[in-house]
CSV table of C-alpha atoms in Angstrom, one decimal:
chain,number,residue,atom,x,y,z
G,1,MET,CA,9.7,13.0,3.1
G,2,PHE,CA,11.9,14.8,5.6
G,3,PRO,CA,14.9,17.1,4.9
G,4,ASN,CA,17.4,14.3,4.3
G,5,SER,CA,15.2,12.1,2.0
G,6,ILE,CA,17.8,11.4,-0.6
G,7,LEU,CA,15.3,10.4,-3.3
G,8,GLY,CA,17.6,11.5,-6.1
G,9,ARG,CA,20.0,8.7,-5.5
G,10,PRO,CA,19.4,5.0,-4.8
G,11,PRO,CA,18.2,4.6,-1.2
G,12,PHE,CA,20.0,1.2,-1.0
G,13,THR,CA,23.7,0.6,-1.1
G,14,PRO,CA,24.9,-2.6,-2.9
G,15,ASN,CA,25.1,-4.5,0.4
G,16,HIS,CA,21.6,-3.5,1.4
G,17,GLN,CA,19.4,-4.4,-1.6
G,18,GLN,CA,16.8,-6.4,0.3
G,19,HIS,CA,13.7,-4.7,1.6
G,20,ASN,CA,12.7,-4.9,5.3
G,21,PHE,CA,9.1,-3.9,5.1
G,22,PHE,CA,8.0,-6.4,7.7
G,23,ALA,CA,10.8,-6.8,10.2
G,24,LEU,CA,8.8,-6.9,13.4
G,25,SER,CA,5.7,-8.4,14.7
G,26,PRO,CA,3.2,-5.9,16.2
G,27,THR,CA,2.7,-5.7,19.9
G,28,LEU,CA,-0.4,-4.9,22.0
G,29,TYR,CA,-1.4,-1.4,23.1
G,30,SER,CA,-3.6,-0.9,26.1
G,31,HIS,CA,-6.2,1.9,26.4
G,32,GLN,CA,-3.9,3.6,29.0
G,33,GLN,CA,-1.1,3.6,26.4
G,34,LEU,CA,-3.3,5.4,23.9
G,35,ILE,CA,-4.1,8.0,26.6
G,36,ASP,CA,-0.3,8.3,27.3
G,37,ALA,CA,0.3,9.0,23.6
G,38,GLN,CA,-2.2,11.8,23.7
G,39,PHE,CA,-0.5,13.2,26.8
G,40,ASN,CA,2.9,12.9,25.2
G,41,PHE,CA,1.6,14.9,22.2
G,42,GLN,CA,-0.3,17.6,24.1
G,43,ASN,CA,2.3,18.2,26.7
G,44,ALA,CA,5.3,18.3,24.3
G,45,ASP,CA,7.7,21.0,25.4
G,46,LEU,CA,10.6,21.2,22.9
G,47,SER,CA,12.3,23.9,24.9
G,48,ARG,CA,12.8,21.4,27.8
G,49,ALA,CA,13.5,18.4,25.5
G,50,VAL,CA,16.3,16.2,26.6
G,51,SER,CA,19.3,16.3,24.3
G,52,LEU,CA,19.6,12.7,23.2
G,53,GLN,CA,21.7,11.2,20.6
G,54,GLN,CA,19.8,11.3,17.3
G,55,LEU,CA,18.8,8.3,15.3
G,56,THR,CA,21.1,7.8,12.4
G,57,TYR,CA,20.0,6.8,8.9
G,58,GLY,CA,23.0,5.1,7.6
G,59,ASN,CA,25.7,7.6,8.5
G,60,VAL,CA,23.3,10.6,8.0
G,61,SER,CA,21.2,12.1,10.7
G,62,PRO,CA,17.7,13.0,9.5
G,63,LEU,CA,17.1,15.6,12.1
G,64,SER,CA,19.5,16.9,14.7
G,65,PRO,CA,18.1,17.1,18.2
G,66,LEU,CA,19.4,20.6,18.4
G,67,PHE,CA,17.0,21.7,15.7
G,68,ARG,CA,13.7,23.5,16.4
G,69,GLY,CA,11.7,23.4,13.3
G,70,ARG,CA,14.0,24.5,10.5
G,71,LYS,CA,16.1,26.9,12.6
G,72,ARG,CA,19.7,26.1,13.6
G,73,LEU,CA,20.7,26.7,17.2
G,74,SER,CA,23.9,28.3,18.0
G,75,ASP,CA,25.1,25.1,19.8
G,76,GLU,CA,25.3,23.4,16.5
G,77,LYS,CA,28.3,25.4,15.5
G,78,ASN,CA,30.4,23.4,18.0
G,79,LEU,CA,29.3,20.0,16.7
G,80,PRO,CA,31.7,17.9,14.5
G,81,LEU,CA,30.8,17.8,10.9
G,82,ASP,CA,29.2,14.3,11.2
G,83,GLY,CA,26.7,15.6,13.8
G,84,LYS,CA,25.2,18.4,11.6
G,85,ARG,CA,22.3,18.1,9.3
G,86,GLN,CA,23.6,17.2,5.9
G,87,ARG,CA,22.5,19.2,2.9
G,88,PHE,CA,21.3,17.5,-0.3
G,89,HIS,CA,24.6,18.1,-2.2
G,90,SER,CA,27.0,17.9,0.8
G,91,PRO,CA,30.2,16.1,-0.1
G,92,HIS,CA,30.0,14.5,3.4
G,93,GLN,CA,26.6,13.0,2.7
G,94,GLU,CA,26.5,9.2,2.3
G,95,PRO,CA,23.9,6.9,0.8
G,96,THR,CA,21.1,5.9,3.0
G,97,ILE,CA,21.1,2.5,4.5
G,98,LEU,CA,17.6,1.1,5.0
G,99,ASN,CA,18.7,-1.6,7.4
G,100,HIS,CA,19.5,1.0,10.0
G,101,ILE,CA,16.1,2.6,10.2
G,102,VAL,CA,15.0,0.9,13.4
G,103,PRO,CA,17.0,1.6,16.6
G,104,LEU,CA,18.9,-1.5,17.7
G,105,SER,CA,18.3,-2.8,21.2
G,106,GLY,CA,21.5,-1.1,22.4
G,107,ASP,CA,20.9,2.3,20.9
G,108,ARG,CA,18.9,5.1,22.6
G,109,ARG,CA,18.4,7.4,19.7
G,110,TYR,CA,15.8,9.8,18.4
G,111,SER,CA,15.1,11.2,15.0
G,112,MET,CA,14.0,14.6,16.3
G,113,PRO,CA,13.6,16.4,19.6
G,114,PRO,CA,11.6,14.0,21.9
G,115,LEU,CA,8.0,15.0,22.6
G,116,PHE,CA,8.4,14.3,26.3
G,117,HIS,CA,9.2,16.4,29.3
G,118,THR,CA,12.6,16.0,30.9
G,119,ASN,CA,11.2,13.9,33.6
G,120,TYR,CA,9.8,11.4,31.1
G,121,VAL,CA,12.3,9.5,29.0
G,122,PRO,CA,10.8,6.4,27.6
G,123,ASP,CA,12.9,3.2,27.6
G,124,ILE,CA,13.7,2.7,23.9
G,125,VAL,CA,15.1,-0.7,24.6
G,126,ARG,CA,11.8,-1.8,26.1
G,127,CYS,CA,9.5,0.1,23.7
G,128,VAL,CA,11.1,-0.9,20.4
G,129,PRO,CA,11.9,-4.7,20.1
G,130,PRO,CA,15.3,-5.6,18.7
G,131,PHE,CA,15.5,-5.3,15.0
G,132,ARG,CA,15.4,-8.6,13.1
G,133,GLU,CA,16.3,-8.8,9.4
G,134,ILE,CA,13.5,-10.6,7.6
G,135,PRO,CA,14.0,-9.5,4.0
G,136,ILE,CA,11.3,-9.6,1.4
G,137,LEU,CA,12.7,-11.6,-1.5
G,138,GLU,CA,12.4,-10.1,-4.9
G,139,PRO,CA,9.6,-11.6,-7.0
G,140,ARG,CA,10.6,-14.5,-9.3
G,141,GLU,CA,11.7,-13.5,-12.7
G,142,ILE,CA,8.8,-14.2,-15.2
G,143,THR,CA,9.0,-13.7,-18.9
G,144,LEU,CA,6.2,-11.5,-20.4
G,145,PRO,CA,3.9,-13.4,-22.7
G,146,GLU,CA,4.4,-13.1,-26.5
G,147,ALA,CA,2.2,-10.8,-28.5
G,148,LYS,CA,1.4,-12.1,-32.0
G,149,ASP,CA,-1.5,-9.7,-32.6
G,150,LYS,CA,-2.0,-6.0,-32.5
G,151,LEU,CA,-4.3,-5.8,-29.5
G,152,SER,CA,-2.0,-8.0,-27.4
G,153,GLN,CA,1.0,-5.9,-28.4
G,154,GLN,CA,-0.8,-2.8,-27.4
G,155,ILE,CA,-1.6,-4.2,-23.9
G,156,LEU,CA,2.1,-5.3,-23.4
G,157,GLU,CA,3.4,-1.9,-24.5
G,158,LEU,CA,1.0,-0.1,-22.1
G,159,PHE,CA,2.1,-2.4,-19.3
G,160,GLU,CA,5.8,-1.9,-19.9
G,161,ALA,CA,5.3,1.9,-20.1
G,162,CYS,CA,3.2,2.2,-16.9
G,163,GLN,CA,4.1,-0.5,-14.5
G,164,GLN,CA,5.6,0.6,-11.2
G,165,GLN,CA,9.4,0.7,-11.3
G,166,VAL,CA,11.8,-0.5,-8.6
G,167,SER,CA,12.8,3.1,-8.0
G,168,ASP,CA,9.1,4.1,-7.4
G,169,LEU,CA,8.8,1.4,-4.7
G,170,LYS,CA,12.1,2.4,-3.1
G,171,LYS,CA,10.9,6.0,-2.8
G,172,LYS,CA,7.7,4.8,-1.0
G,173,GLU,CA,9.6,2.5,1.2
G,174,LEU,CA,12.0,5.3,2.2
G,175,CYS,CA,9.0,7.5,3.1
G,176,ARG,CA,7.4,4.7,5.1
G,177,ALA,CA,10.6,4.1,7.1
G,178,GLN,CA,11.1,7.8,8.0
G,179,LEU,CA,7.4,8.2,8.8
G,180,GLN,CA,7.5,5.2,11.1
G,181,ARG,CA,10.3,6.8,13.0
G,182,GLU,CA,8.3,9.9,13.6
G,183,ILE,CA,5.1,8.2,14.6
G,184,GLN,CA,7.0,6.0,17.0
G,185,LEU,CA,7.5,9.2,19.0
G,186,LEU,CA,3.7,9.0,19.7
G,187,PHE,CA,3.4,5.2,19.8
G,188,PRO,CA,6.8,3.6,20.5
G,189,GLN,CA,5.7,0.1,19.7
G,190,SER,CA,3.9,0.8,16.5
G,191,ARG,CA,4.8,-0.4,13.0
G,192,ILE,CA,3.9,1.0,9.6
G,193,PHE,CA,3.3,-1.4,6.7
G,194,LEU,CA,3.3,-0.5,3.1
G,195,VAL,CA,0.3,-2.2,1.5
G,196,GLY,CA,-2.0,-2.1,-1.5
G,197,SER,CA,-1.0,-1.7,-5.2
G,198,SER,CA,2.5,-0.4,-4.3
G,199,LEU,CA,3.4,-3.8,-3.0
G,200,ASN,CA,0.9,-6.3,-4.5
G,201,GLY,CA,2.4,-6.4,-8.0
G,202,PHE,CA,-0.3,-4.3,-9.7
G,203,GLY,CA,1.0,-0.8,-9.1
G,204,THR,CA,1.7,1.8,-11.8
G,205,ARG,CA,4.1,4.8,-11.9
G,206,SER,CA,1.3,7.0,-10.6
G,207,SER,CA,0.0,4.7,-7.8
G,208,ASP,CA,-0.5,6.3,-4.4
G,209,GLY,CA,1.1,4.8,-1.4
G,210,ASP,CA,-1.1,3.0,1.1
G,211,LEU,CA,0.1,2.7,4.6
G,212,CYS,CA,-1.2,0.7,7.6
G,213,LEU,CA,-0.3,1.8,11.1
G,214,VAL,CA,-0.4,-1.2,13.4
G,215,LEU,CA,-0.7,-0.7,17.1
G,216,LYS,CA,-1.9,-4.2,18.1
G,217,ASP,CA,-2.5,-7.5,16.6
G,218,GLU,CA,-6.3,-7.4,16.9
G,219,PRO,CA,-9.0,-5.2,15.3
G,220,VAL,CA,-9.7,-1.7,16.6
G,221,ASN,CA,-13.0,0.1,16.5
G,222,GLN,CA,-12.7,2.1,13.3
G,223,LYS,CA,-15.4,4.6,14.3
G,224,THR,CA,-13.9,5.5,17.7
G,225,GLU,CA,-10.4,4.2,18.5
G,226,ALA,CA,-9.0,4.5,15.0
G,227,ARG,CA,-10.4,8.0,14.5
G,228,HIS,CA,-8.9,9.1,17.9
G,229,ILE,CA,-5.5,7.7,16.9
G,230,LEU,CA,-5.5,9.3,13.5
G,231,THR,CA,-6.5,12.6,15.1
G,232,LEU,CA,-3.3,12.5,17.1
G,233,VAL,CA,-1.3,11.6,14.0
G,234,HIS,CA,-3.0,14.3,12.0
G,235,LYS,CA,-2.1,16.9,14.6
G,236,HIS,CA,1.5,15.6,14.6
G,237,PHE,CA,1.7,16.1,10.8
G,238,CYS,CA,0.2,19.6,11.0
G,239,THR,CA,2.4,20.9,13.8
G,240,ARG,CA,5.7,19.0,13.7
G,241,LEU,CA,6.0,17.8,10.1
G,242,CYS,CA,4.3,20.6,8.2
G,243,GLY,CA,7.5,21.5,6.4
G,244,TYR,CA,7.8,18.1,4.8
G,245,ILE,CA,4.2,16.9,4.6
G,246,GLU,CA,1.6,18.9,2.9
G,247,ARG,CA,-2.2,18.7,2.7
G,248,PRO,CA,-2.7,16.3,5.6
G,249,GLN,CA,-6.4,15.6,5.8
G,250,LEU,CA,-8.4,13.3,8.1
G,251,ILE,CA,-11.1,11.4,6.2
G,252,ARG,CA,-13.8,10.0,8.5
G,253,ALA,CA,-14.9,7.1,6.3
G,254,LYS,CA,-15.9,3.6,7.4
G,255,VAL,CA,-12.2,2.9,7.5
G,256,PRO,CA,-10.9,6.4,8.5
G,257,ILE,CA,-7.6,7.5,6.9
G,258,VAL,CA,-5.2,10.4,6.9
G,259,LYS,CA,-4.4,11.6,3.4
G,260,PHE,CA,-1.2,13.5,2.8
G,261,ARG,CA,1.5,14.3,0.3
G,262,ASP,CA,5.2,13.9,0.7
G,263,LYS,CA,6.9,17.1,-0.6
G,264,VAL,CA,10.1,15.5,-1.5
G,265,SER,CA,9.0,12.4,-3.5
G,266,CYS,CA,5.6,14.0,-4.5
G,267,VAL,CA,3.9,10.7,-3.6
G,268,GLU,CA,0.3,10.8,-2.2
G,269,PHE,CA,-0.3,8.6,0.8
G,270,ASP,CA,-3.3,7.2,2.6
G,271,LEU,CA,-2.7,6.0,6.2
G,272,ASN,CA,-5.1,3.8,8.1
G,273,VAL,CA,-5.0,2.2,11.5
G,274,ASN,CA,-5.0,-1.6,12.1
G,275,ASN,CA,-6.7,-2.5,8.9
G,276,ILE,CA,-4.9,-5.9,9.2
G,277,VAL,CA,-6.8,-7.5,6.4
G,278,GLY,CA,-5.2,-5.1,4.0
G,279,ILE,CA,-1.8,-6.4,4.9
G,280,ARG,CA,-2.9,-10.0,4.4
G,281,ASN,CA,-4.6,-9.4,1.1
G,282,THR,CA,-1.6,-7.4,-0.2
G,283,PHE,CA,0.4,-10.6,-0.2
G,284,LEU,CA,-2.4,-12.8,-1.4
G,285,LEU,CA,-2.6,-10.5,-4.5
G,286,ARG,CA,1.1,-10.4,-4.8
G,287,THR,CA,1.1,-14.2,-5.0
G,288,TYR,CA,-1.5,-14.2,-7.8
G,289,ALA,CA,0.4,-11.4,-9.6
G,290,TYR,CA,3.5,-13.5,-10.1
G,291,LEU,CA,1.7,-16.9,-10.5
G,292,GLU,CA,1.1,-16.5,-14.2
G,293,ASN,CA,2.7,-14.1,-16.7
G,294,ARG,CA,-0.5,-12.8,-18.2
G,295,VAL,CA,-2.1,-11.6,-14.9
G,296,ARG,CA,-0.2,-8.3,-14.3
G,297,PRO,CA,-0.5,-6.9,-17.9
G,298,LEU,CA,-4.2,-7.7,-18.0
G,299,VAL,CA,-4.9,-6.2,-14.6
G,300,LEU,CA,-3.1,-3.0,-15.5
G,301,VAL,CA,-4.9,-2.4,-18.7
G,302,ILE,CA,-8.3,-3.0,-17.1
G,303,LYS,CA,-7.5,-0.6,-14.2
G,304,LYS,CA,-6.5,2.0,-16.8
G,305,TRP,CA,-9.6,1.4,-18.8
G,306,ALA,CA,-11.9,1.7,-15.7
G,307,SER,CA,-10.2,4.9,-14.6
G,308,HIS,CA,-10.6,6.4,-18.1
G,309,HIS,CA,-14.3,5.7,-18.1
G,310,ASP,CA,-14.8,7.0,-14.5
G,311,ILE,CA,-15.8,3.7,-12.9
G,312,ASN,CA,-12.7,3.3,-10.7
G,313,ASP,CA,-13.4,5.6,-7.8
G,314,ALA,CA,-15.1,4.3,-4.6
G,315,SER,CA,-15.4,7.8,-3.3
G,316,ARG,CA,-17.8,8.5,-6.1
G,317,GLY,CA,-19.8,5.3,-5.8
G,318,THR,CA,-18.0,3.2,-8.3
G,319,LEU,CA,-15.4,0.3,-8.1
G,320,ASN,CA,-12.2,0.6,-6.1
G,321,SER,CA,-9.0,-0.9,-7.6
G,322,TYR,CA,-9.0,-3.8,-5.2
G,323,SER,CA,-12.5,-4.9,-6.5
G,324,LEU,CA,-11.3,-4.6,-10.1
G,325,VAL,CA,-8.3,-6.8,-9.4
G,326,LEU,CA,-10.6,-9.4,-7.7
G,327,MET,CA,-12.9,-9.3,-10.7
G,328,VAL,CA,-10.0,-10.0,-13.1
G,329,LEU,CA,-8.7,-12.9,-10.9
G,330,HIS,CA,-12.2,-14.3,-10.7
G,331,TYR,CA,-12.6,-14.2,-14.5
G,332,LEU,CA,-9.3,-16.0,-15.0
G,333,GLN,CA,-10.3,-18.7,-12.4
G,334,THR,CA,-13.7,-19.4,-14.1
G,335,LEU,CA,-12.6,-19.9,-17.7
G,336,PRO,CA,-13.3,-23.4,-19.2
G,337,GLU,CA,-9.6,-24.0,-18.9
G,338,PRO,CA,-8.6,-21.8,-15.9
G,339,ILE,CA,-5.5,-19.6,-16.0
G,340,LEU,CA,-5.5,-19.3,-12.2
G,341,PRO,CA,-6.6,-21.6,-9.3
G,342,SER,CA,-7.7,-20.7,-5.8
G,343,ILE,CA,-4.4,-20.6,-4.0
G,344,GLN,CA,-6.2,-20.3,-0.7
G,345,LYS,CA,-7.6,-23.7,-1.3
G,346,ILE,CA,-4.4,-25.3,-2.5
G,347,TYR,CA,-2.2,-23.7,0.2
G,348,PRO,CA,-4.6,-23.1,3.2
G,349,GLU,CA,-1.8,-23.0,5.8
G,350,SER,CA,0.1,-20.3,3.8
G,351,PHE,CA,-2.9,-18.0,3.7
G,352,SER,CA,-4.4,-18.7,7.1
G,353,PRO,CA,-5.6,-15.5,9.0
G,354,ALA,CA,-3.7,-17.0,12.0
G,355,ILE,CA,-0.3,-16.4,10.4
G,356,GLN,CA,1.6,-13.6,12.3
G,357,LEU,CA,1.9,-10.4,10.4
G,358,HIS,CA,5.6,-10.3,10.4
G,359,LEU,CA,5.6,-13.6,8.5
G,360,VAL,CA,3.0,-12.9,5.7
G,361,HIS,CA,5.6,-11.5,3.4
G,362,GLN,CA,7.3,-14.9,3.0
G,363,VAL,CA,4.2,-16.5,1.5
G,364,PRO,CA,4.6,-15.4,-2.1
G,365,CYS,CA,8.0,-17.0,-2.2
G,366,ASN,CA,6.7,-20.4,-1.2
G,367,VAL,CA,4.1,-20.8,-4.0
G,368,PRO,CA,5.4,-22.1,-7.3
G,369,PRO,CA,4.2,-20.8,-10.7
G,370,TYR,CA,0.9,-22.2,-12.0
G,371,LEU,CA,1.1,-24.0,-15.3
G,372,SER,CA,-2.2,-23.5,-17.2
G,373,LYS,CA,-3.2,-25.3,-20.4
G,374,ASN,CA,-5.0,-22.2,-21.5
G,375,GLU,CA,-3.0,-20.5,-24.2
G,376,SER,CA,-5.3,-17.5,-24.8
G,377,ASN,CA,-3.5,-14.3,-25.7
G,378,LEU,CA,-3.9,-11.0,-23.8
G,379,GLY,CA,-6.2,-9.5,-26.5
G,380,ASP,CA,-8.6,-12.4,-26.3
G,381,LEU,CA,-8.5,-12.4,-22.5
G,382,LEU,CA,-9.4,-8.6,-22.4
G,383,LEU,CA,-12.3,-9.2,-24.8
G,384,GLY,CA,-13.4,-12.2,-22.7
G,385,PHE,CA,-13.3,-10.2,-19.5
G,386,LEU,CA,-15.5,-7.5,-20.9
G,387,LYS,CA,-17.9,-10.0,-22.3
G,388,TYR,CA,-18.1,-12.0,-19.1
G,389,TYR,CA,-19.3,-9.1,-17.0
G,390,ALA,CA,-21.4,-7.5,-19.8
G,391,THR,CA,-23.4,-10.6,-20.7
G,392,GLU,CA,-22.6,-13.7,-18.6
G,393,PHE,CA,-22.2,-12.9,-14.9
G,394,ASP,CA,-25.5,-12.8,-13.0
G,395,TRP,CA,-25.3,-9.6,-10.9
G,396,ASN,CA,-28.6,-10.2,-9.2
G,397,SER,CA,-28.0,-13.5,-7.6
G,398,GLN,CA,-24.3,-14.2,-7.7
G,399,MET,CA,-21.2,-13.1,-5.7
G,400,ILE,CA,-17.6,-13.0,-7.0
G,401,SER,CA,-15.4,-15.3,-4.8
G,402,VAL,CA,-11.7,-15.6,-5.5
G,403,ARG,CA,-11.4,-17.7,-2.4
G,404,GLU,CA,-13.7,-20.3,-3.9
G,405,ALA,CA,-12.6,-19.7,-7.5
G,406,LYS,CA,-16.2,-19.5,-8.7
G,407,ALA,CA,-19.3,-17.4,-8.6
G,408,ILE,CA,-21.3,-18.3,-5.5
G,409,PRO,CA,-24.9,-17.4,-4.3
G,410,ARG,CA,-25.3,-14.1,-2.6
G,411,PRO,CA,-25.4,-14.4,1.3
G,412,ASP,CA,-28.6,-13.3,3.1
G,413,GLY,CA,-26.7,-11.1,5.6
G,414,ILE,CA,-27.6,-7.5,6.0
G,415,GLU,CA,-24.3,-6.3,4.4
G,416,TRP,CA,-25.3,-8.0,1.1
G,417,ARG,CA,-29.0,-6.9,0.9
G,418,ASN,CA,-29.8,-4.2,-1.6
G,419,LYS,CA,-26.2,-4.2,-3.0
G,420,TYR,CA,-25.7,-4.0,-6.7
G,421,ILE,CA,-22.3,-5.6,-6.9
G,422,CYS,CA,-21.1,-8.3,-4.4
G,423,ILE,CA,-17.4,-9.2,-4.3
G,424,GLU,CA,-16.2,-11.3,-1.4
G,425,GLU,CA,-13.1,-10.1,0.4
G,426,PRO,CA,-10.9,-13.3,0.5
G,427,PHE,CA,-10.0,-13.1,4.2
G,428,ASP,CA,-12.8,-11.4,6.2
G,429,GLY,CA,-15.7,-12.1,3.8
G,430,THR,CA,-17.0,-8.5,3.6
G,431,ASN,CA,-18.2,-6.9,0.4
G,432,THR,CA,-15.3,-5.0,-1.3
G,433,ALA,CA,-17.8,-3.3,-3.7
G,434,ARG,CA,-20.1,-1.9,-1.1
G,435,ALA,CA,-19.4,1.6,-2.4
G,436,VAL,CA,-21.6,0.9,-5.4
G,437,HIS,CA,-24.9,1.7,-3.6
G,438,GLU,CA,-26.7,3.7,-6.3
G,439,LYS,CA,-28.5,2.1,-9.2
G,440,HIS,CA,-27.5,4.7,-11.7
G,441,LYS,CA,-23.8,4.2,-10.9
G,442,PHE,CA,-24.3,0.4,-11.2
G,443,ASP,CA,-26.0,0.9,-14.6
G,444,MET,CA,-23.2,3.1,-15.7
G,445,ILE,CA,-20.7,0.4,-14.8
G,446,LYS,CA,-22.6,-2.3,-16.7
G,447,ASP,CA,-23.2,-0.1,-19.6
G,448,GLN,CA,-19.5,0.6,-19.9
G,449,PHE,CA,-18.6,-3.1,-19.9
G,450,LEU,CA,-21.2,-3.7,-22.7
G,451,LYS,CA,-20.1,-0.7,-24.9
G,452,SER,CA,-16.4,-1.4,-24.5
G,453,TRP,CA,-16.9,-5.1,-25.4
G,454,HIS,CA,-18.8,-4.2,-28.6
G,455,ARG,CA,-16.3,-1.6,-29.7
G,456,LEU,CA,-13.2,-3.7,-29.0
G,457,ARG,CA,-14.7,-6.8,-30.6
G,458,ASN,CA,-15.4,-4.8,-33.8
G,459,LYS,CA,-12.1,-2.8,-34.0
G,460,LYS,CA,-9.6,-5.0,-32.2
G,461,ASP,CA,-7.7,-1.8,-31.3
G,462,LEU,CA,-7.1,-0.8,-27.7
G,463,ASN,CA,-7.4,2.9,-28.7
G,464,SER,CA,-11.1,2.3,-29.4
G,465,ILE,CA,-11.8,1.9,-25.6
G,466,LEU,CA,-8.7,3.5,-24.1
G,467,PRO,CA,-6.6,6.3,-25.7
G,468,LEU,CA,-3.1,5.0,-25.3
G,469,ARG,CA,-1.2,8.2,-25.6
G,470,ALA,CA,-3.1,9.8,-22.7
G,471,ALA,CA,-2.9,6.6,-20.6
G,472,VAL,CA,0.9,6.5,-21.0
G,473,LEU,CA,1.2,10.2,-20.1
G,474,LYS,CA,-0.7,9.5,-16.9
G,475,ARG,CA,1.5,6.5,-16.1
């Protein structure tokens, strides 16, 4: 993301293979601290910046404090070689070490010229808590299901070609870590979490990166407070990081975000503020993803199918990817012989909203695989999924609930009235499919389920509903 993002080489050395996405628990921000952050940004005077030792990334310094933009200062000539900004192909450049991305309690370091006047030097020891290594364990090894028929084989081949690779995840994590360092110049106690499909087990090679900026461990007003914070972040991107971030755009949605693209990795990112439920459901879905070996291939092919038929875009009034995943999980839970249970019912303590954020990443490791007696192959499950939502599910009176592992009656609350599709968010109970608010879009979605089910039932060829060559090229 920034000039020393070494994305062409592995961002982890052999001794640092474990991820540290969730190393710290978030701390509270007061209203006055938000005002201070704005003051820090608006009154930044780099010409009077204090020359402090820079934050090292491994043994590489991302940005020397003697830089102003991309221009070298004459003082740099007198620096030892280790203190200069390393070039991409410098023989002195060493692999990045992710474990060093957060300043330790004894280090007073900055990644770029501080955005404060000389008479205001924040206490890094106080602002950034000591770094604690809480690694995310790699998901358990699961063997992919056997494919004895053509349709199942096509689904497996698509999955293997398009699933997100470890290298893709490492690129996103490297960007997250570097971006966190920069945003901590505005909000020293903040943390950035990688969430969504990049981390929940259902990502593809082309998946965007979803980021959550956490300032406090309680909800913020998304219409006022979150927008104000993102406005500061957006300004920071446009003025300080424009050489490394392109197309930053503030989207004033119900949950406002800043969209941007990292020029080095070419990954698109969406950044929100304190959407805590997104962190919790990331690891709920991650648990389901690795609970049974048919789940991930089935979800991927359905997401590809929905995208191909233009029913996978909440900004255009159709289904978002999260809703599609919940629809697949619900279907697998409601089969006569279920393939998935409700893990929130079986392990209520593990998925309690009271669990601190810096501990939620441990949950998937504590849930053992689920052994289902259902032996349906992937092709039959895809056909059954299309048939279920085309002919069996009662859209008018029922709500999809993964938490309950069944269809339940629609609530009477105002959020559920006049909604065409009702899908319960497993933690906060909101409607994840609220974007589908126009009848013709709802009819288009239902029609696509019905047409695709008929076509696939007759031809038993995935190409009849999803051109595989084009899908693989899109990754």
